[in-house]
Tab-separated table of C-alpha atoms in Angstrom:
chain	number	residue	atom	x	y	z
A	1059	UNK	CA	-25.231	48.424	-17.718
A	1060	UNK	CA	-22.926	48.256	-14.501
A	1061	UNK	CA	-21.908	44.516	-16.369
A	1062	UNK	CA	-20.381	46.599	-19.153
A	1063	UNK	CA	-19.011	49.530	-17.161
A	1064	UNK	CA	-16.483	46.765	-15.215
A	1065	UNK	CA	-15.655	44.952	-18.570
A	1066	UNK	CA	-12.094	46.525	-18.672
A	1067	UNK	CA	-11.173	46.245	-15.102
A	1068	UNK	CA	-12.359	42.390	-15.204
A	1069	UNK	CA	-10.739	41.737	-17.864
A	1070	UNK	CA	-7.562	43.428	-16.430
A	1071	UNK	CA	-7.912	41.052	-13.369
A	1072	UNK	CA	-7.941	38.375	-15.234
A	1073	UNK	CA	-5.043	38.854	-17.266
A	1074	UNK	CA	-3.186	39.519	-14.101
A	1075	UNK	CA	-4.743	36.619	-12.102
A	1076	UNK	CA	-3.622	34.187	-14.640
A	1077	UNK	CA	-0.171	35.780	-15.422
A	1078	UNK	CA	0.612	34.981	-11.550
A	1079	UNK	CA	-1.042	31.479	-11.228
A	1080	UNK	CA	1.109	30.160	-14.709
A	1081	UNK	CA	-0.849	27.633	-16.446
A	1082	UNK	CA	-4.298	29.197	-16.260
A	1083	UNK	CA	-6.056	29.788	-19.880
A	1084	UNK	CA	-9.273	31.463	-19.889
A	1085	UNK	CA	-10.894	29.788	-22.215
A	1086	UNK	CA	-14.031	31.994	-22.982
A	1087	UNK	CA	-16.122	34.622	-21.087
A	1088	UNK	CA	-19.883	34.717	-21.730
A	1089	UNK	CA	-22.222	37.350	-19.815
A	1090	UNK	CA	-25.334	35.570	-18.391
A	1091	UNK	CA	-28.257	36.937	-16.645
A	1092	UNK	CA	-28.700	35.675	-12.593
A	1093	UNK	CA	-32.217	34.936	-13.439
A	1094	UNK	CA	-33.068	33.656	-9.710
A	1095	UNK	CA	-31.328	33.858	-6.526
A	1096	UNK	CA	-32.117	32.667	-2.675
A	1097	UNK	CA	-30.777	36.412	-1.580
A	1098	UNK	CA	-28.558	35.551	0.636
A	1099	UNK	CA	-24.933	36.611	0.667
A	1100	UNK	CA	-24.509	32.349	1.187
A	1101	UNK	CA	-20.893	32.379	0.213
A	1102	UNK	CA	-19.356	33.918	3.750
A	1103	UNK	CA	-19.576	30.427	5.065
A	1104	UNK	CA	-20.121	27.750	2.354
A	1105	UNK	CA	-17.222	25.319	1.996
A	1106	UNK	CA	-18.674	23.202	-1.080
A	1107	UNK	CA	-20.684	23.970	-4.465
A	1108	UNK	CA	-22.063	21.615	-6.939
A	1109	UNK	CA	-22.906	23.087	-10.729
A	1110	UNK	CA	-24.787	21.846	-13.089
A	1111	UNK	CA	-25.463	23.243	-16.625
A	1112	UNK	CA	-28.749	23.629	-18.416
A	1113	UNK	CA	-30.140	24.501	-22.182
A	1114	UNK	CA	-33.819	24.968	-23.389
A	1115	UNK	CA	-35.324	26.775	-25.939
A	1116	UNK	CA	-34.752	30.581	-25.546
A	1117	UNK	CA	-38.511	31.127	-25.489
A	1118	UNK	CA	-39.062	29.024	-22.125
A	1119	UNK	CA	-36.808	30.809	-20.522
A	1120	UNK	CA	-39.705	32.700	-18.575
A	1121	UNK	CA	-41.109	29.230	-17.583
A	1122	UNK	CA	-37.478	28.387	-16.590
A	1123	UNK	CA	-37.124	31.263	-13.975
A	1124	UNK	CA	-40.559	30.617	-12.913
A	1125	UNK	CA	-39.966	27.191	-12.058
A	1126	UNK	CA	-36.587	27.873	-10.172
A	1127	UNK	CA	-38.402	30.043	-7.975
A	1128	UNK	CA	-41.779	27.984	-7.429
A	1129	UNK	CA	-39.786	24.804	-7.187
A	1130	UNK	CA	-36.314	24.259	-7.029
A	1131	UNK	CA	-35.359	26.935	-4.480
A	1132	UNK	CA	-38.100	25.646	-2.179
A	1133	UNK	CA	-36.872	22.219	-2.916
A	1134	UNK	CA	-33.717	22.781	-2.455
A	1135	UNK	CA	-33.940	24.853	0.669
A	1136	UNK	CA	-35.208	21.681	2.401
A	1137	UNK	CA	-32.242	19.611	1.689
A	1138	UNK	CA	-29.427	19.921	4.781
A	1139	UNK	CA	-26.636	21.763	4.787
A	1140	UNK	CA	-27.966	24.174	1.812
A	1141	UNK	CA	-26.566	27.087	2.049
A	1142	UNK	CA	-27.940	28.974	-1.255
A	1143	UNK	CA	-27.119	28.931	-4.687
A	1144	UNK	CA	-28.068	31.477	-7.934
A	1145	UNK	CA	-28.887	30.659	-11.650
A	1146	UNK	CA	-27.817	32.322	-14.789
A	1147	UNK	CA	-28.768	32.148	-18.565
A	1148	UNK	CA	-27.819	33.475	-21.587
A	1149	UNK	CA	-30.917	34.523	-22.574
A	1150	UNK	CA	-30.416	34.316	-26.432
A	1151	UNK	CA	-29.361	30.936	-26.379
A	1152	UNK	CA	-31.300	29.643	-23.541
A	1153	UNK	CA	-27.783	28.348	-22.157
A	1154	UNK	CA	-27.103	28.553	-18.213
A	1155	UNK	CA	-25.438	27.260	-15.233
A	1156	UNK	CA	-26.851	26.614	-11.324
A	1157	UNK	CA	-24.453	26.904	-8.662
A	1158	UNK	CA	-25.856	25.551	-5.153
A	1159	UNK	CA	-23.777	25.950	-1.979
A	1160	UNK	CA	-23.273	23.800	1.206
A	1161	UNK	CA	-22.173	24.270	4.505
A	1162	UNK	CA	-19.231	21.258	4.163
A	1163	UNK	CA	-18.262	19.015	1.464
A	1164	UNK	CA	-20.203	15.672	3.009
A	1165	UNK	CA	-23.594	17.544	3.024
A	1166	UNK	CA	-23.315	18.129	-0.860
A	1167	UNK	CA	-22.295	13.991	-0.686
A	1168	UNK	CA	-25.482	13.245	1.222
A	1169	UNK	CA	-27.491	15.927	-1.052
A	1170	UNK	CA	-26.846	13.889	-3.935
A	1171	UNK	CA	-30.146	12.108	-3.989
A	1172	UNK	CA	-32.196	14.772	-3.285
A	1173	UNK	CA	-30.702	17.195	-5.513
A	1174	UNK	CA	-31.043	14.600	-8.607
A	1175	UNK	CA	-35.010	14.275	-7.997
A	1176	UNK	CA	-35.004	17.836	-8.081
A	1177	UNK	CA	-32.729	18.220	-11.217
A	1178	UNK	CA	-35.037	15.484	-12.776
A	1179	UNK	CA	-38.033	16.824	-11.962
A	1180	UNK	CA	-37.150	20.250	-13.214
A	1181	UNK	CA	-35.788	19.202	-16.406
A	1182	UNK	CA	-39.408	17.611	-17.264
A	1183	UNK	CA	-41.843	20.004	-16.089
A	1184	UNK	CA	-39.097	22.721	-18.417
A	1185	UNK	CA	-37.934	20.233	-21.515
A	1186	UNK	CA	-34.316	21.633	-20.415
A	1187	UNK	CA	-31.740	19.594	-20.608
A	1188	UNK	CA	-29.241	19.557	-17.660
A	1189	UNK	CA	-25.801	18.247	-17.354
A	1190	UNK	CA	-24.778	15.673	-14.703
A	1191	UNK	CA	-23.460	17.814	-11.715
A	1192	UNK	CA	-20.147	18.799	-10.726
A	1193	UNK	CA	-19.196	18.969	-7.278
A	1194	UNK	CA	-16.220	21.276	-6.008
A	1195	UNK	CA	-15.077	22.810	-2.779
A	1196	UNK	CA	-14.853	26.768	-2.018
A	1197	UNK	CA	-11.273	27.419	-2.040
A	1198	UNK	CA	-11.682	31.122	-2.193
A	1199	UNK	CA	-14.211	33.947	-1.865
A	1200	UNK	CA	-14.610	37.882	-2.730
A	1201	UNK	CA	-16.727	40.133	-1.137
A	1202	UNK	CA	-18.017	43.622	-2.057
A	1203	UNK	CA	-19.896	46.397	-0.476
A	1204	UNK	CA	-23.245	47.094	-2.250
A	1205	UNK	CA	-21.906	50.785	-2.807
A	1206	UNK	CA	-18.591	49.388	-4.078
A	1207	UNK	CA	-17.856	49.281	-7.804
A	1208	UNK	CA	-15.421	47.244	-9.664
A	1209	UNK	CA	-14.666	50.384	-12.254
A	1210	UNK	CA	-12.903	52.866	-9.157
């Protein structure tokens, strides 16, 4: 609901945003579900993300969310310098994206390992298929009030 209440002003942002970069094409919005979540309001101090990408069969996505939150949120909560991360899926097309987030940009280096048993190990206890990860730095973060609202 509040996802399609802030439709307009987003997509007023984003005309804006990429009017003053120059350059920047949106190339596609898509509204996903955050289908798991460690809580925490991680990206205050996270300098570095990695995302992967992930498709199954719409009907396992309920055996998706329940392994993110049995397994790979435990798992990944072990490895150092995780900060966090969130998961989102298109729930029609069983499409979705992870983003995990680390404290500096060599603990997602030395993560690497770990987070590939756990990306393996996921994808065959789900039959998803997950894309090799992509690893950025945080250049940038907004924050919001939980009584704020995008839509004034």
């Amino acid at each position: 609901e509040s996802l399609e209440a802030t439709a307009q002003k987003a997509e007023e942002i984003r005309t804006t945003t990429t009017q003053k970069i120059g350059g920047l094409e949106v190339l596609g919005v898509e509204h996903l579900e955050v289908i798991a979540s460690t809580g925490d309001k991680v990206h205050r101090s996270a300098l570095a993300a990695r995302v992967i990408n992930f498709e199954n069969d719409p009907a396992k996505v309920e055996d998706g969310i329940k392994n993110f939150n049995e397994n790979v949120i435990p798992g990944a909560s072990k490895i150092p310098g995780f900060q966090g991360g969130f998961w989102a899926v298109n729930r029609s097309t069983g499409k979705g994206f992870g983003v995990t987030l680390y404290d500096t940009p060599a603990s997602v280096e030395a993560s690497r390992e770990a987070s590939t048993q756990l990306r393996e190990r996921s994808a065959q206890v789900t039959g998803a298929t997950v894309s090799e990860p992509r690893e950025y730095e945080v250049i940038a973060r907004a924050l919001a009030t939980a009584d704020s609202s995008i839509g004034g």
